[in-house]
CSV table of C-alpha atoms and ligand atoms in Angstrom, one decimal:
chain,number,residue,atom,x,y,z
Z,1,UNK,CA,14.9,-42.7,-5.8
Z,2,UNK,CA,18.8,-42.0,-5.7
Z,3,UNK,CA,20.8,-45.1,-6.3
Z,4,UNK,CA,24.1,-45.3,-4.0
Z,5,UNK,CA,26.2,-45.9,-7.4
Z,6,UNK,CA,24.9,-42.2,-8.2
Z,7,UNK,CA,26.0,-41.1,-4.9
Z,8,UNK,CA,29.3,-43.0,-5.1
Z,9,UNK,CA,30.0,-41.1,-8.7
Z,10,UNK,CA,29.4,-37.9,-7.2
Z,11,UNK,CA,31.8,-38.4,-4.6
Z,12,UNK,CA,31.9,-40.0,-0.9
Z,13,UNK,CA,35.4,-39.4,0.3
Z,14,UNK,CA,35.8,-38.0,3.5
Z,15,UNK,CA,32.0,-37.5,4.0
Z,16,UNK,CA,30.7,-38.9,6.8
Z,17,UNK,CA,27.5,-40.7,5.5
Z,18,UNK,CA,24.9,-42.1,8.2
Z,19,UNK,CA,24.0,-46.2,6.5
Z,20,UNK,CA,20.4,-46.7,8.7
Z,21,UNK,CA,21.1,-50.9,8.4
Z,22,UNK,CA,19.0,-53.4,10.1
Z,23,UNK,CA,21.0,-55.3,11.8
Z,24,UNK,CA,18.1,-57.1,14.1
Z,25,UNK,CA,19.7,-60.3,14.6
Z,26,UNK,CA,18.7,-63.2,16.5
Z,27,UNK,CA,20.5,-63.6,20.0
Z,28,UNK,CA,21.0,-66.3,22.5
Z,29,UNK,CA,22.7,-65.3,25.4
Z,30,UNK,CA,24.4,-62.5,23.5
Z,31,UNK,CA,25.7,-65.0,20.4
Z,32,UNK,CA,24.4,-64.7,17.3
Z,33,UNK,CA,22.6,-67.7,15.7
Z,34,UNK,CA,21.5,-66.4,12.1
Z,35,UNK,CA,23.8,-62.9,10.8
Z,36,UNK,CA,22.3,-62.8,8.0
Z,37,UNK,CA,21.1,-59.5,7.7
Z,38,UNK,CA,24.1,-58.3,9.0
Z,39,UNK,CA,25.7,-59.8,5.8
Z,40,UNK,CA,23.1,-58.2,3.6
Z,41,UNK,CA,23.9,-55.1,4.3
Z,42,UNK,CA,27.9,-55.8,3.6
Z,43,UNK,CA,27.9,-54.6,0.0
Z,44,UNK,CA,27.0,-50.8,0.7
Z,45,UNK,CA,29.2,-50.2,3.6
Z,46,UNK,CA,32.1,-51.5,1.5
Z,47,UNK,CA,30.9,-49.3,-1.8
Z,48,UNK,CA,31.0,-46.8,1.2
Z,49,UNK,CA,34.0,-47.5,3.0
Z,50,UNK,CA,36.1,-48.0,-0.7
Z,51,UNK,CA,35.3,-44.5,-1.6
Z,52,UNK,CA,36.6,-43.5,1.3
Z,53,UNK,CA,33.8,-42.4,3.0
Z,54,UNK,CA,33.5,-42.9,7.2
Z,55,UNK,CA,30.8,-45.0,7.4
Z,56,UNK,CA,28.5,-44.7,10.9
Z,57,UNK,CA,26.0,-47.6,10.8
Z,58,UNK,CA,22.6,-47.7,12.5
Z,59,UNK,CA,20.2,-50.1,13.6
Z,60,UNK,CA,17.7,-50.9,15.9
Z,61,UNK,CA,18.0,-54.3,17.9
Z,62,UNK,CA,14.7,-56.3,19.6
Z,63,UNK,CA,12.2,-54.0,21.3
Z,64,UNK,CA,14.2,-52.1,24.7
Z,65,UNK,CA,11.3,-49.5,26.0
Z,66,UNK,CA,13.4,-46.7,25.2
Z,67,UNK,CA,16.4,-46.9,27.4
Z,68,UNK,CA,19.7,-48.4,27.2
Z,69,UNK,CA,19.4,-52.1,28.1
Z,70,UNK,CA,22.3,-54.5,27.8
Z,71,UNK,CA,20.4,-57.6,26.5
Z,72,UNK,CA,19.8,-55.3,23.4
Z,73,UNK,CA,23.4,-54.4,22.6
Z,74,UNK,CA,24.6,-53.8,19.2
Z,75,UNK,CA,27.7,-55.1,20.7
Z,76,UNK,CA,27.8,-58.3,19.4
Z,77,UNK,CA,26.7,-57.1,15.9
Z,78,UNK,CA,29.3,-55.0,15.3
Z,79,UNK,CA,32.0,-57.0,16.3
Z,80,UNK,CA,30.1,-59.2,13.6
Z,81,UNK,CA,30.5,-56.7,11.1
Z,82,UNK,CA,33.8,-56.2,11.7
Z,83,UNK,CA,34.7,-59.7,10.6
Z,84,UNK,CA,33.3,-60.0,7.8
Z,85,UNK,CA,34.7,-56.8,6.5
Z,86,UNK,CA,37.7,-58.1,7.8
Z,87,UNK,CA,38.8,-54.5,9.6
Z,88,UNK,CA,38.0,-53.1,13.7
Z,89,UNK,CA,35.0,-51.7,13.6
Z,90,UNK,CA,34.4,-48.7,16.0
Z,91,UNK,CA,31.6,-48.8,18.4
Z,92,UNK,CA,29.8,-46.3,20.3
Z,93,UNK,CA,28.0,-47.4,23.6
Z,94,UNK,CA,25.4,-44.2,22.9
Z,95,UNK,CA,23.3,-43.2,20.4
Z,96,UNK,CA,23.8,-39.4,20.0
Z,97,UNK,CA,25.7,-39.0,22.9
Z,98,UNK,CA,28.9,-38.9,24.0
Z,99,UNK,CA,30.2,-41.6,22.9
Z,100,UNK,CA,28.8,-41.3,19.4
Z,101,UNK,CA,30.2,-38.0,18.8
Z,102,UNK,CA,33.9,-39.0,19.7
Z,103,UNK,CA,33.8,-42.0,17.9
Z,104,UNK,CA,32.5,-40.6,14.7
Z,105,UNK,CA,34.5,-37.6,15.0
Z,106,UNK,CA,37.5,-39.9,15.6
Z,107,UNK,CA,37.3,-41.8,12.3
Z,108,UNK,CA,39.1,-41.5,9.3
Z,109,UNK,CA,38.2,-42.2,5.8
Z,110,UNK,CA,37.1,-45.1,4.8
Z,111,UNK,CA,36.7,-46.0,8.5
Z,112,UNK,CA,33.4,-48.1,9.9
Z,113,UNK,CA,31.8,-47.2,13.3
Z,114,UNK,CA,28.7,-48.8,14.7
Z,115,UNK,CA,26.3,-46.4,17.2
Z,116,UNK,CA,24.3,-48.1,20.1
Z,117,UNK,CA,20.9,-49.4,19.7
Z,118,UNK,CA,18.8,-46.7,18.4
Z,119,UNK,CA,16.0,-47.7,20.1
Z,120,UNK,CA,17.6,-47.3,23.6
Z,121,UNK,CA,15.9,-43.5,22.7
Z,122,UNK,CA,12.3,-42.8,23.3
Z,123,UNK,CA,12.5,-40.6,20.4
Z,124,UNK,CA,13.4,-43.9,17.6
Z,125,UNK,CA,9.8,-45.2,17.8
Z,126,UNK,CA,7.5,-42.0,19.2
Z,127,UNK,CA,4.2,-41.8,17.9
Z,128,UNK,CA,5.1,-37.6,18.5
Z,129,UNK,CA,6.6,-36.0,15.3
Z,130,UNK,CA,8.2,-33.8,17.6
Z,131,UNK,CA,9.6,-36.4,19.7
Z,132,UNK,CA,11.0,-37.8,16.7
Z,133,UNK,CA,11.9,-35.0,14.9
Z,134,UNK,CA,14.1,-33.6,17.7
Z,135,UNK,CA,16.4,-37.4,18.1
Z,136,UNK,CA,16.5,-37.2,13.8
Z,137,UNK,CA,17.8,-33.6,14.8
Z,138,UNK,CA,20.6,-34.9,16.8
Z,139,UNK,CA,21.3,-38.5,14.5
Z,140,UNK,CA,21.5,-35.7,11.8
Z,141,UNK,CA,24.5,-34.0,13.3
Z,142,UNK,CA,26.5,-37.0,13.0
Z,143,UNK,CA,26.4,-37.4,9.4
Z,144,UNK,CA,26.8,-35.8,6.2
Z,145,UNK,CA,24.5,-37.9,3.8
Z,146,UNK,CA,22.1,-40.6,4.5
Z,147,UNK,CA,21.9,-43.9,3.2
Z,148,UNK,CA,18.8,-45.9,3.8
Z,149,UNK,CA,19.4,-49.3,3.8
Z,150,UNK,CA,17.4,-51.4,6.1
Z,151,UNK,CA,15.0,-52.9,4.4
Z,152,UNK,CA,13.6,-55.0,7.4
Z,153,UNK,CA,12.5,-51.2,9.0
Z,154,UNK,CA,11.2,-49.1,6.3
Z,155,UNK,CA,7.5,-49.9,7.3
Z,156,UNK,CA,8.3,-48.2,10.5
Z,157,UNK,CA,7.5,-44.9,10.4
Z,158,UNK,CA,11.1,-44.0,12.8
Z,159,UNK,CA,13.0,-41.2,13.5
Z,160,UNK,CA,16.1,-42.9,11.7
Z,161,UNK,CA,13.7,-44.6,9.0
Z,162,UNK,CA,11.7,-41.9,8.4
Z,163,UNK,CA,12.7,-38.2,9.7
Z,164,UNK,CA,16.6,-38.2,9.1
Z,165,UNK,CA,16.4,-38.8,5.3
Z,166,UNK,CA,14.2,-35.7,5.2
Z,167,UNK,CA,17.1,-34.0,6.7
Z,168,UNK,CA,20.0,-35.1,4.9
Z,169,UNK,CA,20.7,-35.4,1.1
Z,170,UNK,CA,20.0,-39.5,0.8
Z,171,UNK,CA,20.3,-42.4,-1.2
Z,172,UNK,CA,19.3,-46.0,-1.3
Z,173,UNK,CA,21.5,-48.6,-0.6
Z,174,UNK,CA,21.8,-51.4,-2.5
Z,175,UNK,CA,19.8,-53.8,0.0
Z,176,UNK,CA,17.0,-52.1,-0.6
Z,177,UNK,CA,17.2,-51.6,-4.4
Z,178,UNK,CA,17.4,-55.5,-4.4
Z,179,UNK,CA,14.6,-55.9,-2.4
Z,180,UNK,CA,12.4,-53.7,-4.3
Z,181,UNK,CA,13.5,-54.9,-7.4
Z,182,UNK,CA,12.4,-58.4,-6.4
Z,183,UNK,CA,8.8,-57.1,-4.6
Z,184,UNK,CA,8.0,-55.4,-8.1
Z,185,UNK,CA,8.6,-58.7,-9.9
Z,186,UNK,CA,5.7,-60.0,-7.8
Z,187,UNK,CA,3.7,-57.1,-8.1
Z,188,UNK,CA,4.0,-56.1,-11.9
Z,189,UNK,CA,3.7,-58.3,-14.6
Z,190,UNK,CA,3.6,-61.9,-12.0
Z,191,UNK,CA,4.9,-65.1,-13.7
Z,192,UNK,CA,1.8,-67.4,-13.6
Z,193,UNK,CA,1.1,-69.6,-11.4
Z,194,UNK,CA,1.7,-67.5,-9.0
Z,195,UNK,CA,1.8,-69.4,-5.5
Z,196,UNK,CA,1.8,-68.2,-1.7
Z,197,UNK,CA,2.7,-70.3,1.3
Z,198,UNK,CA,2.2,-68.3,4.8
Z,199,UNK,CA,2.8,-69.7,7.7
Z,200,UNK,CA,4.2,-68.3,10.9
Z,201,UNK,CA,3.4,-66.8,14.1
Z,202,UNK,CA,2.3,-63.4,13.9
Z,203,UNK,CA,-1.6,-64.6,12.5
Z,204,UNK,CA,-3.3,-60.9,12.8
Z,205,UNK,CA,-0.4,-59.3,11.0
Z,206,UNK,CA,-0.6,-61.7,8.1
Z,207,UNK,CA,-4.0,-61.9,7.7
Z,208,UNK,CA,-4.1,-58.4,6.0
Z,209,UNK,CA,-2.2,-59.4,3.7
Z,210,UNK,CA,-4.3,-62.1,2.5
Z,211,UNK,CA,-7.0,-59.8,1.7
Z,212,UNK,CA,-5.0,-58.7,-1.2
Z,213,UNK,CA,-3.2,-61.7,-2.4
Z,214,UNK,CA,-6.8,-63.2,-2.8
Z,215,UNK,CA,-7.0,-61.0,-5.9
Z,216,UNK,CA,-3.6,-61.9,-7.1
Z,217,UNK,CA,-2.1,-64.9,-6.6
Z,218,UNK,CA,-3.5,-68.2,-8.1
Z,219,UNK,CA,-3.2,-70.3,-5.0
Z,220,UNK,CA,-2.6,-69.8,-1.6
Z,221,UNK,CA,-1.4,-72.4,0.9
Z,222,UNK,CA,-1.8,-72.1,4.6
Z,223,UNK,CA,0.2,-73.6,7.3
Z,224,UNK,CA,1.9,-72.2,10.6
Z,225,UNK,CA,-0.3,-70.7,13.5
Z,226,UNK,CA,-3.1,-69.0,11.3
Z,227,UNK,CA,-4.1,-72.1,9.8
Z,228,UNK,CA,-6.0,-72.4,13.0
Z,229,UNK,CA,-7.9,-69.3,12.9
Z,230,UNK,CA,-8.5,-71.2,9.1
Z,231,UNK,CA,-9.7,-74.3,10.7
Z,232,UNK,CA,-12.1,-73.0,13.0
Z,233,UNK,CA,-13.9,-70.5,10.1
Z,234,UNK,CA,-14.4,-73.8,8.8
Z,235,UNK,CA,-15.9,-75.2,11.7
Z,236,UNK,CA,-13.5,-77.3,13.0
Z,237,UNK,CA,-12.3,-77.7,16.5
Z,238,UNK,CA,-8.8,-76.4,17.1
Z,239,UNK,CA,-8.0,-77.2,20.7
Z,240,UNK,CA,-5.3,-75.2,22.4
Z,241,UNK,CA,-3.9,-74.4,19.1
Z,242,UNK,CA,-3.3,-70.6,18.1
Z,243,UNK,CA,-6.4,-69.0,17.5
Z,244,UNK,CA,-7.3,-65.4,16.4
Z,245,UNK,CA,-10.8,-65.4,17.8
Z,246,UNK,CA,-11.6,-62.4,16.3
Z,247,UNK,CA,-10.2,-62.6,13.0
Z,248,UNK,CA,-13.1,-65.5,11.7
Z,249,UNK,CA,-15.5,-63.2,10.6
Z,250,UNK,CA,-12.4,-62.0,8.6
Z,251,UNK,CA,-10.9,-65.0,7.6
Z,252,UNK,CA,-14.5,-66.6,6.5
Z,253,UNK,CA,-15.3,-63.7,4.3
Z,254,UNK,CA,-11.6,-65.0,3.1
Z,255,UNK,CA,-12.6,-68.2,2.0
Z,256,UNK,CA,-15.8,-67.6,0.2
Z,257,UNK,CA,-13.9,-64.9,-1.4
Z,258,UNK,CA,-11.8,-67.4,-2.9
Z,259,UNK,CA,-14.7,-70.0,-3.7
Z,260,UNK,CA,-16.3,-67.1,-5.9
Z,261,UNK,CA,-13.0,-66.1,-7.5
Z,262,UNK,CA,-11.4,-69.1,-8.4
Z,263,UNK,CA,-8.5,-68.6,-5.8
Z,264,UNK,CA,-7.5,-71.7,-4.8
Z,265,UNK,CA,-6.9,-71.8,-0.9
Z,266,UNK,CA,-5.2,-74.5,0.1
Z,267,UNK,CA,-5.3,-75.9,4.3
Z,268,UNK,CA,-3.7,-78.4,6.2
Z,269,UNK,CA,-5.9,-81.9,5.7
Z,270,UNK,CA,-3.6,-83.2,8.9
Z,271,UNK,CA,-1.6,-81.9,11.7
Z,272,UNK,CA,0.6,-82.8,14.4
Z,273,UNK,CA,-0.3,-81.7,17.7
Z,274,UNK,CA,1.2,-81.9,21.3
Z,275,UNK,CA,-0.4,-81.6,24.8
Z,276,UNK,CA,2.2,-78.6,25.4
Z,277,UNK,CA,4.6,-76.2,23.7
Z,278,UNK,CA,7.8,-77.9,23.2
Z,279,UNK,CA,11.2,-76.4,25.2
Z,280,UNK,CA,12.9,-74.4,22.4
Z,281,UNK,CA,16.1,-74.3,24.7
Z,282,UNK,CA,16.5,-78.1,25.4
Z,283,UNK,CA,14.7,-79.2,22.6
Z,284,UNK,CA,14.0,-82.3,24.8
Z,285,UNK,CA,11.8,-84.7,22.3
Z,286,UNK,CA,8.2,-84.3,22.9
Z,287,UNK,CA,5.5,-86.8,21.7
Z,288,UNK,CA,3.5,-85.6,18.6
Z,289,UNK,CA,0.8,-87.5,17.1
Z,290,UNK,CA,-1.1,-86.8,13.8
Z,291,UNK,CA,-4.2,-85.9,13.3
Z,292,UNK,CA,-7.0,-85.4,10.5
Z,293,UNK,CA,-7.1,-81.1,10.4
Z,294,UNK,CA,-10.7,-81.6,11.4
Z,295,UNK,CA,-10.2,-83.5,14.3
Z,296,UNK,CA,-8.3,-82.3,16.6
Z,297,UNK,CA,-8.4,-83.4,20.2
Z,298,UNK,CA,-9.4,-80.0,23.0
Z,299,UNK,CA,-6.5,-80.4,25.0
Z,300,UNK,CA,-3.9,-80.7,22.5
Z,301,UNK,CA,-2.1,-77.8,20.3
Z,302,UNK,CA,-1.3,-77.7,16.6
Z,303,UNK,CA,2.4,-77.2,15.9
Z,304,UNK,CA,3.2,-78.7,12.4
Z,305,UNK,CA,1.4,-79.3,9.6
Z,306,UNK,CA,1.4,-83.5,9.3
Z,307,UNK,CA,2.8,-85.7,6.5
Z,308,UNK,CA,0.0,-85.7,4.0
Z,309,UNK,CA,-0.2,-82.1,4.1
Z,310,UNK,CA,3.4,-81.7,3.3
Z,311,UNK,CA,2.9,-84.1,0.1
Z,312,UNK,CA,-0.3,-81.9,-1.0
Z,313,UNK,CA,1.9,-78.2,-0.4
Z,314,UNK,CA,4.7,-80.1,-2.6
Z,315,UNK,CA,2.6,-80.8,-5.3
Z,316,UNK,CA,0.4,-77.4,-5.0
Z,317,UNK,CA,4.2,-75.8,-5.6
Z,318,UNK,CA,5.8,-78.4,-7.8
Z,319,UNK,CA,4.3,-76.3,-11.2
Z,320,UNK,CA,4.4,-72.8,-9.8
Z,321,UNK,CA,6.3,-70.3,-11.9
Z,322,UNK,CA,6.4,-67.8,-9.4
Z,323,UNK,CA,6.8,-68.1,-5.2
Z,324,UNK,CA,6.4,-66.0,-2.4
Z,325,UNK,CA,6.6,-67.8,1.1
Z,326,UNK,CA,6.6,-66.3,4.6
Z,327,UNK,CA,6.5,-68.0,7.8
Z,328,UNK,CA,7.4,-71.2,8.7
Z,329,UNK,CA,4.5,-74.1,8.4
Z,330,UNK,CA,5.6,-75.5,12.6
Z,331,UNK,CA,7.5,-74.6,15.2
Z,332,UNK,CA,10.6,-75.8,13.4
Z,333,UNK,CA,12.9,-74.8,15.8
Z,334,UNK,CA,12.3,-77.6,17.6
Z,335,UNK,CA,13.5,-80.8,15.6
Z,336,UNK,CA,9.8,-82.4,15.9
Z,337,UNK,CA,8.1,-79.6,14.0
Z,338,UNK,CA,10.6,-78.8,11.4
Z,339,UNK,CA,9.3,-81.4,9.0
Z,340,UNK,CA,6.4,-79.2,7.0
Z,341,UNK,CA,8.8,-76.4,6.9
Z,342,UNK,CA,11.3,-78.1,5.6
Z,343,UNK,CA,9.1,-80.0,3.1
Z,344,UNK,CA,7.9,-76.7,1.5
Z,345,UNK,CA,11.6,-75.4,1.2
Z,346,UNK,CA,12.7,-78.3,-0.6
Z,347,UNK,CA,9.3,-78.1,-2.6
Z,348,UNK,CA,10.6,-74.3,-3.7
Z,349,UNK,CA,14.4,-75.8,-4.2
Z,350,UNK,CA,12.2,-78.6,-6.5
Z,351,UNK,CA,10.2,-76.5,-8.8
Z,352,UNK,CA,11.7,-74.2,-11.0
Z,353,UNK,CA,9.8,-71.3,-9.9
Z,354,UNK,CA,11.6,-67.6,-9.0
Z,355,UNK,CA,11.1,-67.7,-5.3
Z,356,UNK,CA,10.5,-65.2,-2.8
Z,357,UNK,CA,11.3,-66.2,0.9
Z,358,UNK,CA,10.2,-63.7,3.3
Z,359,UNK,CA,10.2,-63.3,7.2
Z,360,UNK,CA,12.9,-63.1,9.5
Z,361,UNK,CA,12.2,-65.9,10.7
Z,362,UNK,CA,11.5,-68.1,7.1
Z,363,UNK,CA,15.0,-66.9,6.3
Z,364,UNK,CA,16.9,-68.2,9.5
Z,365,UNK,CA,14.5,-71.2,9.2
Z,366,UNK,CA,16.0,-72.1,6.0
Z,367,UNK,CA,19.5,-71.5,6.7
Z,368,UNK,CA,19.6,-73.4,10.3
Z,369,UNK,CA,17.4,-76.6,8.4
Z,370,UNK,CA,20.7,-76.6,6.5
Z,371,UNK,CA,19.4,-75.3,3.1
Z,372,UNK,CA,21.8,-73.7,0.7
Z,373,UNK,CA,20.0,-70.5,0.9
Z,374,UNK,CA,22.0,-69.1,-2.6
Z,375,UNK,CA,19.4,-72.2,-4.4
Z,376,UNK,CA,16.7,-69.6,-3.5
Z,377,UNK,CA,15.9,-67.0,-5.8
Z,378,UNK,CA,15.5,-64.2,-3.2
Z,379,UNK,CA,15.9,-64.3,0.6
Z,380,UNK,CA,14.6,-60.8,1.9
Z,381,UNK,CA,15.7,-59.4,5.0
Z,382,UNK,CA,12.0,-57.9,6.0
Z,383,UNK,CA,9.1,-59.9,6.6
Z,384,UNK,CA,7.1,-57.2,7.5
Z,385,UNK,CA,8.3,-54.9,5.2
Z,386,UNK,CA,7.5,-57.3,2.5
Z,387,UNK,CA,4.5,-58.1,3.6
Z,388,UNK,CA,3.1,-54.4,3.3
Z,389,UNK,CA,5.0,-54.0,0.3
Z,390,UNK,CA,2.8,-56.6,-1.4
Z,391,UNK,CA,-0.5,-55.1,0.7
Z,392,UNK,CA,0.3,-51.8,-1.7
Z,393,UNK,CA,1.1,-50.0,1.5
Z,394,UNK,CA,3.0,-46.6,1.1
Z,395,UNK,CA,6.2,-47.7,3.1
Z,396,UNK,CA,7.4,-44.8,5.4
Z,397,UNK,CA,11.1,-45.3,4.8
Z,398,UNK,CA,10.9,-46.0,1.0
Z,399,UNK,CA,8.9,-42.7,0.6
Z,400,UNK,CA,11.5,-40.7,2.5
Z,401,UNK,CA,14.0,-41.8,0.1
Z,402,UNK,CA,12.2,-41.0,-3.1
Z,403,UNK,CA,12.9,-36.9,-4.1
E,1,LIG,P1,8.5,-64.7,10.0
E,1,LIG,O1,9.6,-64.1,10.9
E,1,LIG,O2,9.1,-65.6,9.0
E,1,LIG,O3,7.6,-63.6,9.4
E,1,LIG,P2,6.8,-65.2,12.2
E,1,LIG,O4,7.6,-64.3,13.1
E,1,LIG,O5,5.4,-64.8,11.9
E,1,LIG,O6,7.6,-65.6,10.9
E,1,LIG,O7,6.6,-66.6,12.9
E,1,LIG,C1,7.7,-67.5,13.2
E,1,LIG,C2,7.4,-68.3,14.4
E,1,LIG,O8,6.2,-69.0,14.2
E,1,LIG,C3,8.4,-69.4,14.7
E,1,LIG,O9,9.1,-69.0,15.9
E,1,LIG,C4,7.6,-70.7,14.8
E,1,LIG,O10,7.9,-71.4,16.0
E,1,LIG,C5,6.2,-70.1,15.0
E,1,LIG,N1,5.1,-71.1,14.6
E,1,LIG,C6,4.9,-71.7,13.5
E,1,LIG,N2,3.9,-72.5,13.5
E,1,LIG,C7,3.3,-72.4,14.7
E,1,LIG,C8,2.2,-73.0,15.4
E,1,LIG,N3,1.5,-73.9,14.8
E,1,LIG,N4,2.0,-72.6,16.7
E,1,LIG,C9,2.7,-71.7,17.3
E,1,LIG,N5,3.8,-71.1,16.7
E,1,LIG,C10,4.1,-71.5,15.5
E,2,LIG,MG1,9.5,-63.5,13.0
């Protein structure tokens, strides 16, 4: 894979080089509330911009069905960017339109522009090479080189992820050499214990990862909504928690894996549960109660894991040598679920393990529950992209950038 220093050395200035950035932030009512991945991605387009090179960044934002739709600006993102390099930052209200071709033919060296959504076009995500290949066709035309550098996309097989770099001479930026660099460190030679916290939302997509953790890491430790889909294997009644029905024949096989390998797997022993979803907006105090992980009442939901379960993650990551967590252990948005998310940062902050926090939203959950996120040892931008990383999945958009 070409490094970005190796294209800097051979020369940027005056080339207009296409940096495919994710910069799939977090909105609420068209303010940002977490930029860091627009941060992230600040070191290679100022490498970029230094050289003298005119710098169009790409990104997708939220899922738009493939037209322009205002909620899903890149708007607000690049005026973002644009502060934090501390220069105007041009923006074009099109993809490959119009707009996009007068603003990137209008910059000069050394000059930042940001194009529209990329996913206001139906050809971004199409399952049709065609379809794809024809918008990478027309992104093409608006650059000279290619730099891949959002990691939080590259296990999207997208026109801009996947198709342009075939297309253009490419590099990698240096997100995503920092981001591999860190995956490897938890694939290849694994500081032992190696311990895994997942949590979050998004139970069938994590579960597949599981599968292979099982045969590496030496405990795994689960919390958020799959813990559920855990519970219930095991027997127990969940209520109205979040349940992946069909993932228990799955998730059993799971757990006696781990009883035959050693693998410790670790569940909540309590929980705190609610007769409703609390109101993320007003964050108006609901009234938890806990409750023993194997009794939990029909009518009410899981949305945190309780207080003895916090003490048992701590001390399940107090001698780890080597963390990776994604996905936050409650709905810790709202201030009466943050608790077992916060407990198992402060465990990782605790223990002198190299940490891996992964998951957009593990990341923002550490940064808004006030946690200096520079005490962790790696933050990545893709949670997804991690994920499948540590699966040993072939990731589309690393593959394109590899010779
Ligand atoms: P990440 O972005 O870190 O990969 P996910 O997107 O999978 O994480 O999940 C994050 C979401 O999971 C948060 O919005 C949080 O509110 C939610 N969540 C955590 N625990 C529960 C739970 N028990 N029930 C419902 N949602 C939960
Ligand atoms: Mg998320």
């Amino acid at each position: 894979m070409k490094t970005i220093d190796e294209l800097l050395s051979e020369g940027v200035a005056g080339r207009r080089v296409f940096v495919r950035a994710d910069l799939n932030v977090p909105l609420e009512s068209g303010t940002i509330t977490d930029d860091g991945r627009i941060r992230a991605v600040l070191p290679t387009v100022k490498a970029l911009a230094d050289a003298g090179a005119k710098v169009v960044v790409a990104s997708h934002l939220g899922r738009p069905k493939g037209a322009p739709d205002p909620a899903f600006s890149l708007a607000p993102a690049a005026s973002r960017l644009g502060e934090l390099l501390g220069s105007a930052v041009a923006f074009a209200t099109d993809t490959v339109g119009e707009s996009a071709r007068s603003t990137v033919a209008g910059l000069s060296d050394g000059q930042v522009a940001v194009i529209e959504n990329l996913r206001f076009n139906p050809g971004e995500t199409s399952k049709d090479d065609a379809e794809r290949g024809a918008f990478a066709d027309q992104l093409a035309e608006l650059a000279d080189l290619y730099v891949g550098d959002g990691f939080g996309a590259v296990h999207r097989k997208h026109a801009s992820v996947y198709d342009l770099p075939a297309r253009l001479p490419h590099a990698a930026g240096h997100l995503i050499a920092t981001e591999v660099g860190v995956l490897k460190k938890l694939t290849e030679d694994v500081q032992r214990p190696y311990v895994v916290a997942l949590g979050g939302a998004k139970v069938s997509d994590k579960l597949a990862v599981i599968d292979e953790l099982l045969g590496k890491a030496d405990r795994l430790l689960i919390g958020g909504g799959m813990a559920y889909t855990f519970l219930k294997a095991k027997g127990h009644e969940v209520g109205i928690s979040l349940l992946q029905e069909d993932q228990i024949p799955a998730v059993t096989e799971y757990i006696e894996r781990a009883e035959k390998t050693g693998v410790e797997l670790v569940l909540p022993v309590d929980v705190l549960v609610s007769p409703e979803f609390p109101d993320l907006k007003t964050k108006a105090p609901t009234h938890p109660t806990t409750v023993a992980a194997d009794a939990i009442p029909a009518d009410q939901e899981g949305l945190d894991i309780g207080p003895e379960t916090r003490k048992l993650y701590a001390s399940k990551l107090a001698d780890a040598a080597t963390v990776f967590w994604n996905g936050p252990m409650g709905v810790f948005e709202h201030p009466d679920y943050a608790e077992g998310t916060k407990a198992v940062a402060q465990a990782l902050l605790d223990s002198r393990a190299f940490t891996v926090v992964g998951g957009g939203d593990s990341a923002a959950a550490v940064r808004l529950l006030g946690f200096d996120e520079d005490a962790f040892g790696h933050i990545s931008t893709g949670g997804g992209a991690s994920l499948e990383y540590l699966e040993g999945k072939t990731l589309p958009g690393l593959a394109a950038l590899e010779d």
